[in-house]
Coordinates of C-alpha atoms and ligand atoms in Angstrom, one line a residue:
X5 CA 136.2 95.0 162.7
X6 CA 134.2 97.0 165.5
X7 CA 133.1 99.3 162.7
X8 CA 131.9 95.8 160.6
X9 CA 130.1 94.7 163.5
X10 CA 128.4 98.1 164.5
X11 CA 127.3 97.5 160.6
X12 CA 125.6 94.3 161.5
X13 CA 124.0 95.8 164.7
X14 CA 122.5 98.2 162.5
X15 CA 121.1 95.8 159.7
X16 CA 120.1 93.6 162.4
X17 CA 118.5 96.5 164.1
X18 CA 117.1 97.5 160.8
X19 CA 115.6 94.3 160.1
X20 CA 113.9 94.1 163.3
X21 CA 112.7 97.5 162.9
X22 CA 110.7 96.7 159.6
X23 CA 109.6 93.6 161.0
X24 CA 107.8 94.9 163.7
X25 CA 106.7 98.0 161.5
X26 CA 105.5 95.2 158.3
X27 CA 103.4 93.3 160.9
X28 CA 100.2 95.2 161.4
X29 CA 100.1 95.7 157.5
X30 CA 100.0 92.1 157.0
X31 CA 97.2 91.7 159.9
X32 CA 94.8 94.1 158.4
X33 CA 95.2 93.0 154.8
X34 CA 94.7 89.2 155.1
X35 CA 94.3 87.0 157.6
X36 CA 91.0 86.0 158.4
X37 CA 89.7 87.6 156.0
X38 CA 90.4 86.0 152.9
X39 CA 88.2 87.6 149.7
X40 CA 88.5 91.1 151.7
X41 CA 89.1 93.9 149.5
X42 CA 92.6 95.6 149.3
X43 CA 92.0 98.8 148.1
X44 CA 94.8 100.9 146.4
X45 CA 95.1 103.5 143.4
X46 CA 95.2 102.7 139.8
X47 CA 98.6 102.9 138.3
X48 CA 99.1 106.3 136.6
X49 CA 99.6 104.7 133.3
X50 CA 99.6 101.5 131.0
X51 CA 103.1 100.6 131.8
X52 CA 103.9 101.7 128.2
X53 CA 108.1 102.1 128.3
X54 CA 107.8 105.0 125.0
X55 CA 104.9 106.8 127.3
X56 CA 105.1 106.3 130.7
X57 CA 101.6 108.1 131.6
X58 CA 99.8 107.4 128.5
X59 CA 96.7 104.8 129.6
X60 CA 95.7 104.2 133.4
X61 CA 95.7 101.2 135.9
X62 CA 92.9 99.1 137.4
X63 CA 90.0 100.0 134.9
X64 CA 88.9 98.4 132.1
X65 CA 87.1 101.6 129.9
X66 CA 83.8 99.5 128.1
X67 CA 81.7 102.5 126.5
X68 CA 82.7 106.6 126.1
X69 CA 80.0 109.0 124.9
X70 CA 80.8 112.6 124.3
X71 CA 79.2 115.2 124.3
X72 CA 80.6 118.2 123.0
X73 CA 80.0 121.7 122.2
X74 CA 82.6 123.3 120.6
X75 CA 82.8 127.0 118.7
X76 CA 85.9 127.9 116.3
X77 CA 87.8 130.9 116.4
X78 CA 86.3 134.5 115.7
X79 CA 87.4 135.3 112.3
X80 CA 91.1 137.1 111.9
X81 CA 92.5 138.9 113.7
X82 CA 91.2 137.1 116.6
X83 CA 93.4 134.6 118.2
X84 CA 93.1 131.1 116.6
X85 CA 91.6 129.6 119.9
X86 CA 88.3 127.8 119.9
X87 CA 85.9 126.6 123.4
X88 CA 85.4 123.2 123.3
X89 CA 83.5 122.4 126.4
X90 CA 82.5 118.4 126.6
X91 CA 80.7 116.1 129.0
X92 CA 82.2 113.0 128.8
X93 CA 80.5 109.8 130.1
X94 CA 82.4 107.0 130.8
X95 CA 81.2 102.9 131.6
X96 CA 84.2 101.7 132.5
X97 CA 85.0 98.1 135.1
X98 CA 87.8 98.0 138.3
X99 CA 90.1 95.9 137.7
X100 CA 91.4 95.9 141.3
X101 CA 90.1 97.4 144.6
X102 CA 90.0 100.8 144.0
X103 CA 90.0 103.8 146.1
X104 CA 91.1 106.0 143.6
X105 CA 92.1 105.9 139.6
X106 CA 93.3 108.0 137.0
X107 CA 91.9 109.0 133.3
X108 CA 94.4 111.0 131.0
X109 CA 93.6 114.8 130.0
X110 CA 95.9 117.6 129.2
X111 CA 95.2 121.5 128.8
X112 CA 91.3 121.6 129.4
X113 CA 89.4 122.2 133.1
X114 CA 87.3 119.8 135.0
X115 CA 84.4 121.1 136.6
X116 CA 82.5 117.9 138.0
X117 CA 82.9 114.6 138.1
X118 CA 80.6 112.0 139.4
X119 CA 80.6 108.1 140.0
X120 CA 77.4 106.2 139.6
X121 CA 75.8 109.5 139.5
X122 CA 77.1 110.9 142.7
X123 CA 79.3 113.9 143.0
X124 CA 83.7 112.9 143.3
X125 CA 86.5 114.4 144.7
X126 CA 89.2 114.8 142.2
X127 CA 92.0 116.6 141.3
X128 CA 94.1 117.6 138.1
X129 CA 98.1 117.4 137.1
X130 CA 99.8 118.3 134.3
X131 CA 98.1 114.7 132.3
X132 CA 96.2 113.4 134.6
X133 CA 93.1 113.5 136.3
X134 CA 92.7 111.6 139.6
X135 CA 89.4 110.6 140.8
X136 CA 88.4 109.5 144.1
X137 CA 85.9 107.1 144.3
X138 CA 83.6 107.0 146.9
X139 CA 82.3 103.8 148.1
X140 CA 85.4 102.4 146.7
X141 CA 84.9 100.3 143.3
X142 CA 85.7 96.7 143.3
X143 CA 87.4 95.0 141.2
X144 CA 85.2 93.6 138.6
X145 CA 82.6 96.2 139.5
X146 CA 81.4 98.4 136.7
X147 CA 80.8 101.8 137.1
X148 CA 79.6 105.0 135.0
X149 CA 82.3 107.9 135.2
X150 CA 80.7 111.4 134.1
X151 CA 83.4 114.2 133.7
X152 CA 82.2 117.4 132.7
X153 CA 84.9 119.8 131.3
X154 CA 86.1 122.3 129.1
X155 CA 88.6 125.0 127.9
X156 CA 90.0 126.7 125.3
X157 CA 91.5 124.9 122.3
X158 CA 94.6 125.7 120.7
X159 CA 97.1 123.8 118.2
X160 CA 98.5 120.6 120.3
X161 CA 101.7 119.3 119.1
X162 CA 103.2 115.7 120.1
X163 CA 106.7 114.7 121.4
X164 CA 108.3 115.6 117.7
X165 CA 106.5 119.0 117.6
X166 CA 103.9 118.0 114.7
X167 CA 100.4 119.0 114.9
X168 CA 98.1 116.6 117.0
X169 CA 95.1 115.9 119.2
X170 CA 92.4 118.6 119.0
X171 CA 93.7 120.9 116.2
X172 CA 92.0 124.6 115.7
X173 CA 91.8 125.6 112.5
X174 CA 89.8 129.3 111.8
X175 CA 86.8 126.9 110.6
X176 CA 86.7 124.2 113.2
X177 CA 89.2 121.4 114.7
X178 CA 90.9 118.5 112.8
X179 CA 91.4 115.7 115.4
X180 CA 94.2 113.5 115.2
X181 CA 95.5 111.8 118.1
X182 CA 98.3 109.4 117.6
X183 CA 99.6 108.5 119.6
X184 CA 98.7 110.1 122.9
X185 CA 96.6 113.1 121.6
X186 CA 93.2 111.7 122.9
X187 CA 93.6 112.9 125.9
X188 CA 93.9 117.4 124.3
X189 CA 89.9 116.4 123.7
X190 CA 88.4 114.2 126.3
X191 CA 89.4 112.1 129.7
X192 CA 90.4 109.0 128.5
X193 CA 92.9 105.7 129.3
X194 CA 94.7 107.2 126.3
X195 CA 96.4 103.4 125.2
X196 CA 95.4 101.2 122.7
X197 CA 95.9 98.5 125.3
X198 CA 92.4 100.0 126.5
X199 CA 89.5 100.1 123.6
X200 CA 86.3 101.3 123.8
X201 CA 83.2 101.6 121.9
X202 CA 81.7 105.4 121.5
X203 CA 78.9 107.6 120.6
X204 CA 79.4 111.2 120.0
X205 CA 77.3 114.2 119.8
X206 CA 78.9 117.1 118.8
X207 CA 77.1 120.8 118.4
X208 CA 78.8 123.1 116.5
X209 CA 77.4 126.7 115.1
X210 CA 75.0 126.2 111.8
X211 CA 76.6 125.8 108.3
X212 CA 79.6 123.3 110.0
X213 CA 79.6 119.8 109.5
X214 CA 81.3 117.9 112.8
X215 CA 82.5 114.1 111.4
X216 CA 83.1 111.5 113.8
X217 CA 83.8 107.9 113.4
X218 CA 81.0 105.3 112.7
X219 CA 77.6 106.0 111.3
X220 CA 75.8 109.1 111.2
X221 CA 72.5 108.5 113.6
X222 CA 71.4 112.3 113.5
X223 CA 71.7 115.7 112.4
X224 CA 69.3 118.6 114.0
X225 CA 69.8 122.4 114.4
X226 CA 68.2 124.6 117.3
X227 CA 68.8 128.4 117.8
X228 CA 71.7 128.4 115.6
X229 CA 73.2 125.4 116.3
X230 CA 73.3 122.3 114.9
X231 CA 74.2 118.7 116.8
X232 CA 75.7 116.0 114.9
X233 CA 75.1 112.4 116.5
X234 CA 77.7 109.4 115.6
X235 CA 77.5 105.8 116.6
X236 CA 81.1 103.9 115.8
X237 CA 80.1 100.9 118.0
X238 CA 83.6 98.8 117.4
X239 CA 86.3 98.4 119.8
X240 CA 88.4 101.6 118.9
X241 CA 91.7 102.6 120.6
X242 CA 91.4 106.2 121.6
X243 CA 94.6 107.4 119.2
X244 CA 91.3 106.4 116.5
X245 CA 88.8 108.4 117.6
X246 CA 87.9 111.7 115.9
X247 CA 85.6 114.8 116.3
X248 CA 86.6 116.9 112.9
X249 CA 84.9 120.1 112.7
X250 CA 84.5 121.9 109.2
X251 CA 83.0 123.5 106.0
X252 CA 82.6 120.2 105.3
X253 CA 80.3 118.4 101.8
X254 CA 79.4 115.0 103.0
X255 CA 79.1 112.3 100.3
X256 CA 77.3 109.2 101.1
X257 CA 76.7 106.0 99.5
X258 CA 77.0 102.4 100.1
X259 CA 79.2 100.4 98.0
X260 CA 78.0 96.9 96.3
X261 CA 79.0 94.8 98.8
X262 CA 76.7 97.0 101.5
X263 CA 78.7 98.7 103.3
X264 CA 78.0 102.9 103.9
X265 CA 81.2 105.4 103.6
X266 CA 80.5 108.9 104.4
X267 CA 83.1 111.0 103.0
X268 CA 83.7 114.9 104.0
X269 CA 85.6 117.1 102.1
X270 CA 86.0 120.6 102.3
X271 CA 84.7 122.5 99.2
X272 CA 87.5 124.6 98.9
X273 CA 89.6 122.0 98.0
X274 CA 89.9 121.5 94.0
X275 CA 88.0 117.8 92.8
X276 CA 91.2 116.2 92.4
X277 CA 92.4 116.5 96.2
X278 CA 89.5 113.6 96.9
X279 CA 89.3 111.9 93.7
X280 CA 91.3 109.0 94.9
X281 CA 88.4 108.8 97.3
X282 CA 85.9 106.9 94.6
X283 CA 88.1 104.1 94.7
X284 CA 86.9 103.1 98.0
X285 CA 85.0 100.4 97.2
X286 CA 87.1 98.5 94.8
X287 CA 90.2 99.1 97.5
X288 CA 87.9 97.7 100.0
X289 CA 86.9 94.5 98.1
X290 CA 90.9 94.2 97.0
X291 CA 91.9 94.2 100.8
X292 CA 89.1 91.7 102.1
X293 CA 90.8 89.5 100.1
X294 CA 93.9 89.8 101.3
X295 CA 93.6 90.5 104.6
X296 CA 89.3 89.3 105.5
X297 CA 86.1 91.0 106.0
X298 CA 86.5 94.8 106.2
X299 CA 86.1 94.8 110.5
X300 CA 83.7 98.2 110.8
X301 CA 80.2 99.6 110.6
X302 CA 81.7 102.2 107.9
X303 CA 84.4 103.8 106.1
X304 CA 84.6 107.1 104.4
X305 CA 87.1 110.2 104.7
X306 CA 87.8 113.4 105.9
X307 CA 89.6 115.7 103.4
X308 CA 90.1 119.5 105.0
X309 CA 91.8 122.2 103.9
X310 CA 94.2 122.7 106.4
X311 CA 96.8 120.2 107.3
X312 CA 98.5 118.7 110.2
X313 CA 101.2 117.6 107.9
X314 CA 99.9 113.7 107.5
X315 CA 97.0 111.6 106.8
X316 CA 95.5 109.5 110.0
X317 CA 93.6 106.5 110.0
X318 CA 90.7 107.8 112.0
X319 CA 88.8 104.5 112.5
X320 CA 86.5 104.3 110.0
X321 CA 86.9 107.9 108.9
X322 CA 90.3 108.5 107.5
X323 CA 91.8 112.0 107.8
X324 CA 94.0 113.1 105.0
X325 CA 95.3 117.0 105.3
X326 CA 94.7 119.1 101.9
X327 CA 94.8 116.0 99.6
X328 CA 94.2 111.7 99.6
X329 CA 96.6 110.7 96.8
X330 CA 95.7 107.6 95.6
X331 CA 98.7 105.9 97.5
X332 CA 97.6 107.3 100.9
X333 CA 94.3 106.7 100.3
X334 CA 95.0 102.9 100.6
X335 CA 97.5 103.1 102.8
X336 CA 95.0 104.9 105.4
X337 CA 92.4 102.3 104.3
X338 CA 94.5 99.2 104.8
X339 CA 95.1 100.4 108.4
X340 CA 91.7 99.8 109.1
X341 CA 92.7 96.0 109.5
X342 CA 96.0 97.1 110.4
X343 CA 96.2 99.1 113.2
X344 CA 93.2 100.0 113.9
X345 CA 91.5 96.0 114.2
X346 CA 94.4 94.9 115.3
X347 CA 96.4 97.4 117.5
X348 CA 99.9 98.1 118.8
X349 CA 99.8 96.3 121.8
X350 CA 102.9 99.0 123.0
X351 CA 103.6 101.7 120.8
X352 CA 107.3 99.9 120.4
X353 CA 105.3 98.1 117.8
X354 CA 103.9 100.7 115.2
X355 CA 106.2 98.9 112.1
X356 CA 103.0 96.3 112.5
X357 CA 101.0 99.3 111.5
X358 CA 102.8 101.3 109.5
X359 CA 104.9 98.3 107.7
X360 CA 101.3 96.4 106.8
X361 CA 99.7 100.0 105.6
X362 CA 102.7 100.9 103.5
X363 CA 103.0 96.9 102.1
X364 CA 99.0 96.9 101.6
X365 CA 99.7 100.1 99.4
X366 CA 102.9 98.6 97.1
X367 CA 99.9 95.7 96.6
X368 CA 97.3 98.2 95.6
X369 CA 99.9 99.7 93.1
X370 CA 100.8 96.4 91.6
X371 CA 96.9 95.4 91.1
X372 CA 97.1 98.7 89.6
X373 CA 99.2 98.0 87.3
X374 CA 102.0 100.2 88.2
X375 CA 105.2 99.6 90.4
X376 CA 105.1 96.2 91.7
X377 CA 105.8 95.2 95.5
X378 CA 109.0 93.5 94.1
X379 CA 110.0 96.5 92.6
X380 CA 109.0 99.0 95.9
X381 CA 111.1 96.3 97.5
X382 CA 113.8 96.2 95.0
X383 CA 113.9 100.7 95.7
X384 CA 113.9 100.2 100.0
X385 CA 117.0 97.5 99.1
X386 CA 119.3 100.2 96.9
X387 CA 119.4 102.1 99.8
X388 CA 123.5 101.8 100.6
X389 CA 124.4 99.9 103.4
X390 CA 126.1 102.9 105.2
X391 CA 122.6 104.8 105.0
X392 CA 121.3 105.6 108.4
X393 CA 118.1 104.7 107.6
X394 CA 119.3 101.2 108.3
X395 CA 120.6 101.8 111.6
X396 CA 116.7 102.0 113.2
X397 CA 115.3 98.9 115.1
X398 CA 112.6 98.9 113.5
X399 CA 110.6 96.7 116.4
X400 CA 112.2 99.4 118.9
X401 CA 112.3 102.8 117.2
X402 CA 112.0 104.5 120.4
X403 CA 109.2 107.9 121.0
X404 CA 110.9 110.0 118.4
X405 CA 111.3 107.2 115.7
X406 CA 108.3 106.0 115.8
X407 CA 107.2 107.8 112.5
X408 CA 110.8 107.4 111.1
X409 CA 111.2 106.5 107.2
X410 CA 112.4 102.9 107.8
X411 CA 109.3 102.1 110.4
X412 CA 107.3 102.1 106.8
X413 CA 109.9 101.2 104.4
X414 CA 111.8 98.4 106.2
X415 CA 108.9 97.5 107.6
X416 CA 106.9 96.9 104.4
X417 CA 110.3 95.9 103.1
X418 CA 110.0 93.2 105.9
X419 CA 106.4 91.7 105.1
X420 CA 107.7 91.3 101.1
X421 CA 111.1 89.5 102.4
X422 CA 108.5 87.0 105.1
X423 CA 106.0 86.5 101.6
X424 CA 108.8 85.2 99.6
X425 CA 110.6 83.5 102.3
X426 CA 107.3 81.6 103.1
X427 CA 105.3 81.6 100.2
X428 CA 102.1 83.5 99.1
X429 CA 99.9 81.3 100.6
X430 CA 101.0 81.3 103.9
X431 CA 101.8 84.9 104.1
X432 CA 97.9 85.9 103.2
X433 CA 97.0 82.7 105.8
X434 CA 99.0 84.4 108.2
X435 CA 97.6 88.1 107.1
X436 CA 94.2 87.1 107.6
X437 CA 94.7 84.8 110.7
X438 CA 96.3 88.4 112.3
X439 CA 93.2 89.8 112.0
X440 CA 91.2 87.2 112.5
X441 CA 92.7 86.0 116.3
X442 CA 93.8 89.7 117.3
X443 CA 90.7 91.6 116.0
X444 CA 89.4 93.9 118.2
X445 CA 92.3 94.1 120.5
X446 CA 96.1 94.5 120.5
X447 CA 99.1 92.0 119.2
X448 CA 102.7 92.8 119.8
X449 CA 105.7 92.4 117.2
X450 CA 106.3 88.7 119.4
X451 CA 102.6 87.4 118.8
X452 CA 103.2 88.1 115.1
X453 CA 106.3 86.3 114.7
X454 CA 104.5 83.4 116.9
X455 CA 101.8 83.3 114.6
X456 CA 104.1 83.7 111.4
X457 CA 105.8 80.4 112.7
X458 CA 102.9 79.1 113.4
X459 CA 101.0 79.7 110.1
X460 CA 104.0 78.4 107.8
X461 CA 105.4 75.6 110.1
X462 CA 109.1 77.5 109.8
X463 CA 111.8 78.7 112.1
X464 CA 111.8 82.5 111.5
X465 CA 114.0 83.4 115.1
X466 CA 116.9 84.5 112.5
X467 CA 114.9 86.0 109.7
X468 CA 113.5 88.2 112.6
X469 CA 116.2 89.0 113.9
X470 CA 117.9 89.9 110.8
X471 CA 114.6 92.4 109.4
X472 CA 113.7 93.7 112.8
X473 CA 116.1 93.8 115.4
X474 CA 119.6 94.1 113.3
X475 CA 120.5 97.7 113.3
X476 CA 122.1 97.4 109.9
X477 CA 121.0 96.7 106.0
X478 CA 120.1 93.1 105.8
X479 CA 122.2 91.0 103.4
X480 CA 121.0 87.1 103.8
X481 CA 117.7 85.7 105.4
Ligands
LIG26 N1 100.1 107.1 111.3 C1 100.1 108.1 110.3 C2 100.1 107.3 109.0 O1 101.1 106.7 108.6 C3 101.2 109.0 110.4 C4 101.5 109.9 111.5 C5 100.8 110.1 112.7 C6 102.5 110.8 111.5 N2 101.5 111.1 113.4 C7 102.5 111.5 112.7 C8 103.5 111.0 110.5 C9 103.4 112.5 112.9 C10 104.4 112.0 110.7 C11 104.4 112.7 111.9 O2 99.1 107.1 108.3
LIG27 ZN1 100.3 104.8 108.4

């Protein structure tokens, strides 16, 4: 009893305690005052479960342009390290009272930052790079962010130890960055939740080619050195964005319906490692029709002859390691609509990427002529019930699956099991209408099943659940 009520004392006391102590807080932040800033710091990421401190609170990035200098290793024996050093300028909008606020960057050096062209405090961690702005930014406000930075480049790898962000290779860098490898090359709010346009300018010693996304604007050497210019203007998540450095031939031409691909391919590759590439334009024309205009300024590859172990779909500029098979070749294109238009919203929902890529590729096969999408279908479904591919969520795969087999498979598996459930014309309705509403942005696996309700007037809560969430081989739907 006594003990019980010395506890209520004490909570009592407590209470009264963080009254008095909550009081003045309350008094300086409101009353009185009302439209008053309150100032705080930008979260230290998006508030992505899968990666906690990829992305950054209260700002809204609007334009990046990089400028980089970068030299690759010394010939062997030297070590395969390369100096990369970059000035990075940043237009980005508060999107609360800020008195401080975070961009991502791993492994290189900060030497100067300034806000609206005046010289910032900051600091670095392990990811982060936390900027003090002074006066504080508003919310709303726009402001230009200039980092200048630099290090020495090595071989990043990702959460399941493959090869990613800024990659050294003994003739320059490939640059892939899903999904948080922005951030080994330049500061960044590294989540697609945050998209920017960009410009690059990237100088690299005469006789290398540097291949960026967008359109080519320049070229010019000086002393040695020669700077390649890039515009990509179109909202591009920064997983998209690439800076690829190599013994590069560019191939450029525009295709019937107008639009320029600039291919690069290294020349030590045989011609059958980028033959696939000539098929570009007819690919392109097949998937506006299924899936609406093609959303960028360009398309075109990079084909180098070192690998990362995959194929990307740099916006605009896909990146395929040693060879672009036909099949990858459209799979990477069809992500330009998938993926990279329309983004993962949270990483939990790459099967919209990689399910639509793979499903746009078992089309391109059938138009072909070859294996049709029933048939791919027909292949995912003789996979035995007690196979562990089934056992993935595919709409949760968690960090390490999020490249897993049935991601693509049961995900493409997926889209051909909605088209015949609700018909050929509403799938493509709903296909374009994806693009069409989320363009530009991000869409999660719950605006798509919205929208697939939507689009063919049907109840799909158990279909869903049965291709996305089950844990186990579907059987009905
Ligand atoms: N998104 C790439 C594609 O399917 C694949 C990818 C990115 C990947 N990182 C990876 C595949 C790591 C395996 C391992 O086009
Ligand atoms: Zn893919």
């Amino acid at each position: 009893m006594s003990h019980r009520r010395t506890m209520l004392a004490a909570l009592s006391a407590a209470g009264l305690a963080l009254a008095v102590v909550a009081a003045p807080a309350v008094a300086t932040a409101a009353p009185g005052k009302p439209g008053q800033p309150r100032y705080s710091a930008g979260a230290d990421g998006a508030g992505d479960p899968y990666f906690p401190l990829a992305g950054n609170g209260g700002i809204d990035l609007q334009h990046i342009d990089l400028d980089l200098d970068y030299t690759p290793p010394a010939p062997e024996p030297a070590p395969l390290e390369g100096q990369l050093d970059g000035v990075a300028t940043i237009d980005l909008r508060a999107t609360q009272d800020l008195d401080r606020f975070n961009l991502d960057l791993r492994g290189l050096t900060v030497h100067r930052v300034t806000v609206g062209g005046k010289p910032m405090a900051f600091t670095q961690t392990e990811n982060e790079l936390v900027i003090t702005p002074r006066p504080k930014l508003k919310a709303g406000q726009g402001s230009q962010v200039v980092v200048e930075y630099g290090g020495t480049t090595t071989q990043p790898r990702d959460i399941d130890d493959e090869l990613y962000g800024w990659v050294t290779t003994r003739d320059g860098a490939m640059v892939v960055s899903e999904p948080d490898g922005a951030a080994t090359w330049f500061p960044v709010s590294d989540h697609p939740s945050d998209k920017a346009s960009y410009d690059f300018e990237i100088t690299v010693p005469d006789g290398l080619v540097a291949v960026a996304n967008g359109t080519l604007a320049d070229q010019s050497t000086n002393d040695g050195r020669t700077t390649w210019t890039w515009h990509a203007p179109d909202q591009m998540a920064a997983y998209l964005a690439t800076a690829s450095v190599g013994d590069y031939t560019l191939n450029r031409y525009t295709t019937p319906d107008g639009l320029e691909i600039i291919d690069a391919v290294d020349p030590a590759l045989p011609a059958s490692a980028s033959a696939s590439l000539a098929l570009a334009p007819e690919m392109i024309a097949f998937f506006e029709d299924r899936f609406g205009p093609y959303p960028f300024v360009a398309y075109g590859a990079i084909v180098d002859d070192d690998s990362v172990g995959y194929a990307l779909e740099t916006q605009t500029r896909s990146f395929f390691s040693r060879r672009a098979s036909e099949g990858t070749a459209a799979h990477e294109l069809a992500h330009q609509w998938m993926g990279d238009q329309v983004s993962p919203g949270r990483w939990a929902d790459i099967w919209l990427n990689e399910g639509w890529a793979s499903y746009a590729s078992w089309m391109w096969s059938e138009e072909q002529g070859r294996a049709t999408a029933q048939t791919n279908f027909d292949e995912v479904m003789s996979t035995p019930a007690d196979d562990e591919f089934w056992s993935l969520v595919v709409a949760d795969p968690q960090p390490h699956g999020l490249f897993a087999g049935a991601v693509y498979d049961r995900g493409a598996a997926t889209l051909h099991a909605l088209r015949v459930k609700i018909g050929d014309d509403a799938f493509f309705e709903l296909a374009k209408e994806w693009v069409e509403r989320f363009g530009g942005g991000t869409a999660t696996t719950a605006d798509f099943t919205a929208l697939a309700e939507e689009v063919s007037g049907t109840q799909l809560d158990a279909f869903f659940q049965t291709w996305l969430y089950a844990p186990e081989k579907p059987t009905t739907w």
